PDB file of C-alpha atoms and ligand atoms in Angstrom:
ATOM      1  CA  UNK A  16     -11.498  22.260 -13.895  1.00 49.00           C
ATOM      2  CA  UNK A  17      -9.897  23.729 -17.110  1.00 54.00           C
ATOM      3  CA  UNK A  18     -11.923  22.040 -19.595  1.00 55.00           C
ATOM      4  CA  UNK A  19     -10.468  24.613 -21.995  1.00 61.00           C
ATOM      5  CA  UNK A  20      -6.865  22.617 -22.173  1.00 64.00           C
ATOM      6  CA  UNK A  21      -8.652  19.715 -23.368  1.00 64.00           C
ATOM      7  CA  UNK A  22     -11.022  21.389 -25.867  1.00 64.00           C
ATOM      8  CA  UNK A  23      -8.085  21.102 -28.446  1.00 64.00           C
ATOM      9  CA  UNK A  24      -7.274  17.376 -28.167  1.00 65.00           C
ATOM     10  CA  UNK A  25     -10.966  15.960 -30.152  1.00 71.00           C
ATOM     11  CA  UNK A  26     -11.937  14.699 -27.064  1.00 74.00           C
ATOM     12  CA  UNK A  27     -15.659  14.261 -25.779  1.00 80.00           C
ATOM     13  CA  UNK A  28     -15.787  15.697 -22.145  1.00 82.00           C
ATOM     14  CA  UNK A  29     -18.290  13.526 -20.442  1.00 85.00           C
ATOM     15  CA  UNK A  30     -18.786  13.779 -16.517  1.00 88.00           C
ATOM     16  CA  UNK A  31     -16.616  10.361 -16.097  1.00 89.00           C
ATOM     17  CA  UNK A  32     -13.613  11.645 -18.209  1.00 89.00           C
ATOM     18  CA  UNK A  33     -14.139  15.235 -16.330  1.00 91.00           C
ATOM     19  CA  UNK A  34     -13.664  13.226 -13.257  1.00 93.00           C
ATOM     20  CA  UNK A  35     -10.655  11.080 -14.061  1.00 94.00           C
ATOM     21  CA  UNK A  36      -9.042  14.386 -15.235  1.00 93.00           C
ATOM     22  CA  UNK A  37      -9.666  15.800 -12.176  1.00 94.00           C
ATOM     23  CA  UNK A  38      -8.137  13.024 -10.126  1.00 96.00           C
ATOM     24  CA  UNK A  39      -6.076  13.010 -12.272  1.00 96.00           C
ATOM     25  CA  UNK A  40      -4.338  16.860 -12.282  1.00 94.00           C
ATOM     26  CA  UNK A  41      -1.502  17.296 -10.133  1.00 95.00           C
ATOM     27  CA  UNK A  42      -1.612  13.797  -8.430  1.00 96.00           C
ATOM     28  CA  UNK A  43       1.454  12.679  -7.826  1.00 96.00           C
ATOM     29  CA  UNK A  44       0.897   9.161  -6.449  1.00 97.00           C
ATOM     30  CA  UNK A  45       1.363   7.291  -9.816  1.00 98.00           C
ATOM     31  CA  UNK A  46      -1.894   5.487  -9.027  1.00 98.00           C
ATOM     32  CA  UNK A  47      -3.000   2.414 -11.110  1.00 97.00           C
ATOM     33  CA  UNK A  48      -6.605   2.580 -13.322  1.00 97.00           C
ATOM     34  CA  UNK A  49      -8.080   0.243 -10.257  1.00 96.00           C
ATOM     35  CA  UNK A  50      -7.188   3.317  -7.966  1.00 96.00           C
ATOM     36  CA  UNK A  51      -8.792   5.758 -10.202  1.00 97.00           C
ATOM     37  CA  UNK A  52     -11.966   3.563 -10.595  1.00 96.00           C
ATOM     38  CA  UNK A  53     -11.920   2.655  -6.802  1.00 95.00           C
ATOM     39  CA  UNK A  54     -11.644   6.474  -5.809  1.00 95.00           C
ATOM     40  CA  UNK A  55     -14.521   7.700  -8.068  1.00 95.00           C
ATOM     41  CA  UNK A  56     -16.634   4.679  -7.829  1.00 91.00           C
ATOM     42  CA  UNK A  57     -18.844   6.421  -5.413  1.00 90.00           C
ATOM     43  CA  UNK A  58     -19.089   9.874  -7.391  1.00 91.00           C
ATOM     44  CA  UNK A  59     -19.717   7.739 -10.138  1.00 90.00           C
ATOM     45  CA  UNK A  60     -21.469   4.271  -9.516  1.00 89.00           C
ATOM     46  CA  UNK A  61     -21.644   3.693 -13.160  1.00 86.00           C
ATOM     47  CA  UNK A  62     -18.421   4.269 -13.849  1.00 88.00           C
ATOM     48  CA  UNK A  63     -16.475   1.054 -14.803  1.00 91.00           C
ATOM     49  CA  UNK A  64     -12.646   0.395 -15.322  1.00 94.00           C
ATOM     50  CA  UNK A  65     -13.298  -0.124 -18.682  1.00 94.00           C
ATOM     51  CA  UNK A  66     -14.293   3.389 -19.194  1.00 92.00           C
ATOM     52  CA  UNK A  67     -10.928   4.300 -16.518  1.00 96.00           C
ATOM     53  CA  UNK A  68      -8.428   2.028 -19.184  1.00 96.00           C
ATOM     54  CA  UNK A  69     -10.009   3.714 -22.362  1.00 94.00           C
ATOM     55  CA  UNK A  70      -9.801   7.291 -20.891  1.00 94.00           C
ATOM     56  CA  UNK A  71      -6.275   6.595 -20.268  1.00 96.00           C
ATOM     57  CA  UNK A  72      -5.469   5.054 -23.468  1.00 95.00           C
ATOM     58  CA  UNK A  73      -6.774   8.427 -24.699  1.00 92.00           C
ATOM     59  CA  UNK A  74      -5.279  10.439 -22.711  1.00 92.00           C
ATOM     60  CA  UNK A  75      -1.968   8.546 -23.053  1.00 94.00           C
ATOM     61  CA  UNK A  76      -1.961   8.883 -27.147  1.00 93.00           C
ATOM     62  CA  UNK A  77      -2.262  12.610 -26.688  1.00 90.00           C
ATOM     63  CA  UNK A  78       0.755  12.702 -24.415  1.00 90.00           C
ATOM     64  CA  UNK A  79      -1.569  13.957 -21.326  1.00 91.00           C
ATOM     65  CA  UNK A  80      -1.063  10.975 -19.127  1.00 95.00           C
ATOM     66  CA  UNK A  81       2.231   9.175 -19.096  1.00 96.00           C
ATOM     67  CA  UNK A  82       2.075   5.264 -18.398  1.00 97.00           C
ATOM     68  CA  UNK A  83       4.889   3.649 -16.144  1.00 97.00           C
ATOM     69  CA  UNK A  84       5.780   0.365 -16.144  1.00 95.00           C
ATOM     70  CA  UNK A  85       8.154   0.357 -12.754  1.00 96.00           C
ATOM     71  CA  UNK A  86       5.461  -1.583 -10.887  1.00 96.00           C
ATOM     72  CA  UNK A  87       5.351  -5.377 -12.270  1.00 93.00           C
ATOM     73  CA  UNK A  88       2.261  -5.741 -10.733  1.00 93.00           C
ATOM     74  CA  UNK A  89       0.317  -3.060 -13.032  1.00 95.00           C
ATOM     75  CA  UNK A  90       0.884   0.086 -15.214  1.00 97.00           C
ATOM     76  CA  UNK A  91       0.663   3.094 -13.108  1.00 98.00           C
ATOM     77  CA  UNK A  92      -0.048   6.908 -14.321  1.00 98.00           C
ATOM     78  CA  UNK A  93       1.830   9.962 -14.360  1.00 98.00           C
ATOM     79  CA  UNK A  94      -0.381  13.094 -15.084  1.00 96.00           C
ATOM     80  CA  UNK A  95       3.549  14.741 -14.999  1.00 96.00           C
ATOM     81  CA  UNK A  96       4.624  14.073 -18.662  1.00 95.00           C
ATOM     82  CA  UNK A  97       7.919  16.438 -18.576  1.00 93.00           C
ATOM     83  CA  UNK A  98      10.863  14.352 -18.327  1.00 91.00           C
ATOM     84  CA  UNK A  99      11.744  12.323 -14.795  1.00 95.00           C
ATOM     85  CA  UNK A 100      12.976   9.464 -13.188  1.00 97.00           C
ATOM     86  CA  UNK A 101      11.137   6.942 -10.803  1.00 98.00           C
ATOM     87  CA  UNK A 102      11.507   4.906  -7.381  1.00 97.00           C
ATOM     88  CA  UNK A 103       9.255   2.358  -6.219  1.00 98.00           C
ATOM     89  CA  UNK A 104       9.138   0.532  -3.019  1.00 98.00           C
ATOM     90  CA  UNK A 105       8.979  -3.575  -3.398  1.00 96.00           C
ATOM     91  CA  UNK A 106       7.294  -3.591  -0.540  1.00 96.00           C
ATOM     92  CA  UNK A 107       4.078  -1.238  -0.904  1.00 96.00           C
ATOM     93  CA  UNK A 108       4.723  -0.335  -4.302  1.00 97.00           C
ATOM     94  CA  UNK A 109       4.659   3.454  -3.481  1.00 97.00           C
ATOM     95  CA  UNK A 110       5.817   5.248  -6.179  1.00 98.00           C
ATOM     96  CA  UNK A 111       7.892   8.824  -5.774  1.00 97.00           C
ATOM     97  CA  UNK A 112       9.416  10.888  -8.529  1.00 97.00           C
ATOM     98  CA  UNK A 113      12.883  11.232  -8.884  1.00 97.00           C
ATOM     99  CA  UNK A 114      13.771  14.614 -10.305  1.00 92.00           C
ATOM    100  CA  UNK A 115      17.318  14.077 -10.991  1.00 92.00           C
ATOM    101  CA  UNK A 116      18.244  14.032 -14.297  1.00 88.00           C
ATOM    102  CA  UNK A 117      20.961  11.406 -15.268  1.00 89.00           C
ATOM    103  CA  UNK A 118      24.126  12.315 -18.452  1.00 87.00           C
ATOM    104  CA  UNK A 119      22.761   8.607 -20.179  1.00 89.00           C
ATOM    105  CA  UNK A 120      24.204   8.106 -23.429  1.00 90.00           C
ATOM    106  CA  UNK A 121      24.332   5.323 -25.914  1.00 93.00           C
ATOM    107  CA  UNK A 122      27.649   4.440 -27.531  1.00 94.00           C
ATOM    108  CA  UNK A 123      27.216   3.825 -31.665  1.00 92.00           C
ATOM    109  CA  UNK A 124      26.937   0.430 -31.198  1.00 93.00           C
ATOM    110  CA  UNK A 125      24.015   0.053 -28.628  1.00 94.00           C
ATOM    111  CA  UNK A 126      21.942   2.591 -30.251  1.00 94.00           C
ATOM    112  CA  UNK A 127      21.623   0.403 -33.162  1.00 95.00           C
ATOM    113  CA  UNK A 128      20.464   3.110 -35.616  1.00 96.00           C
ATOM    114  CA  UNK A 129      18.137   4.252 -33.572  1.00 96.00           C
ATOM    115  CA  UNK A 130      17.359   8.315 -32.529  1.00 95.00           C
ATOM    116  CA  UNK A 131      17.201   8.161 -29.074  1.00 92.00           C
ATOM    117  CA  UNK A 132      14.401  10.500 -27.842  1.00 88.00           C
ATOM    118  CA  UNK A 133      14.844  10.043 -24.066  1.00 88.00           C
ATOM    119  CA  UNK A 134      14.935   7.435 -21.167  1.00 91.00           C
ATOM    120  CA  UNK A 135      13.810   6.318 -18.195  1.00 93.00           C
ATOM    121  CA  UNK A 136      15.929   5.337 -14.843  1.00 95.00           C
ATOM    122  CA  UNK A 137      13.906   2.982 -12.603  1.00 96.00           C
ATOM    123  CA  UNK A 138      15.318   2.874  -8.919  1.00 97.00           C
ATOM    124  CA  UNK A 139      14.036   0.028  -6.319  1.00 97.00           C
ATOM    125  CA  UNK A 140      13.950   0.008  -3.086  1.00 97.00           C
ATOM    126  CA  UNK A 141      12.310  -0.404   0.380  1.00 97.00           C
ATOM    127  CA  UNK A 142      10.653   3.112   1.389  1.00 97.00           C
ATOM    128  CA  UNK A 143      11.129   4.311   4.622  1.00 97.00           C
ATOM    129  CA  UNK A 144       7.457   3.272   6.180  1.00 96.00           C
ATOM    130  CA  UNK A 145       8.331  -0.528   5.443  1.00 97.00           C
ATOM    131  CA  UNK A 146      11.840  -0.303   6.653  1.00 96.00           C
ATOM    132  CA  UNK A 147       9.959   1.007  10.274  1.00 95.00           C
ATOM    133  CA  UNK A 148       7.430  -2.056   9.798  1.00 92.00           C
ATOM    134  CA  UNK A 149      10.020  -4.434   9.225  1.00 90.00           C
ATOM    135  CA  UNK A 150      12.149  -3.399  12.050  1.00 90.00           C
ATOM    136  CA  UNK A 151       9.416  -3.625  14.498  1.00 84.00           C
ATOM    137  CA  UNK A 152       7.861  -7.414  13.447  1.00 77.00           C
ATOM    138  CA  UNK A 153      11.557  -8.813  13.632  1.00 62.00           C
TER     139      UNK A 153
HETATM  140 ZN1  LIG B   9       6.983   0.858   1.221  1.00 58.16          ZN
HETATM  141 MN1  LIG B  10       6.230  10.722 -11.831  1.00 58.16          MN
END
C-alpha cells in the first residue's frame, strides 16, 4: 500500500481506512459502501458501514473516490476519478466503464450562466450474463 499518496491529504491512516483504500485501488467494479463493508467485514469485525460512508465522504471531498449515481438503488464508487462515462445493467446492476469520450456541449441558453466543468453520460442496458439468463427461463 502507498500510504505515502495519502500522507498529503490531512488524513488519519487507521487500519480500517488502510483497508478500504486497499479495496479500494484499482477496483473497477463500482461497488456500493455495503460491498466494501461486506468484503472487509471479516478482516475487520469491528468495522461498521458507518466508518465505510465516512471514509468515503472523505475520500470523496479530496477528489480520491468519485461517487456515481447511475444505480437508483445506491451510490456506487469509482476509485478512477479521470474523466469517463458509465453503463449499468437493470438487471444485476453491474456497472462497466465506458471510456468513450462524447463532443457534449451546451448551447447559451441551457448553460444558464453556468461554467460547465464536465459531464457525465449514463448508458442502460441489459449486460450480456442476463440476456443468457433470460433466454434460457423463457
Ligand atoms: Zn446483468
Ligand atoms: Mn468507472
Amino acid at each position: 500500500m502507498k500510504e505515502n499518496k495519502y500522507k498529503d491529504f490531512g488524513f488519519k491512516l487507521t487500519p480500517q481506512r488502510l483497508a478500504i483504500l486497499g479495496f479500494l485501488e484499482g477496483n473497477t467494479s463500482h461497488p456500493s459502501a455495503e460491498e466494501i463493508d461486506s468484503a472487509l467485514s471479516e478482516k475487520f469485525p469491528t468495522m461498521s458501514l458507518a466508518t465505510v460512508y465516512n471514509t468515503l465522504e472523505t475520500l470523496r471531498q479530496r477528489g480520491l473516490v468519485r461517487e456515481l449515481s447511475i444505480d437508483p438503488d445506491k451510490k456506487r464508487f469509482d476509485p478512477n476519478v479521470s474523466p469517463h462515462n458509465h453503463l449499468i445493467c437493470m438487471e444485476c446492476r453491474r456497472v462497466v466503464d465506458v471510456q468513450e469520450n462524447f463532443p457534449l456541449s451546451l448551447g447559451l441558453q441551457d448553460k444558464a450562466g453556468f461554467d460547465i466543468i464536465g459531464h457525465h453520460v449514463e448508458f442502460y442496458g441489459i449486460c450480456p450474463e442476463c440476456r443468457r439468463a433470460a433466454a434460457h427461463t423463457t
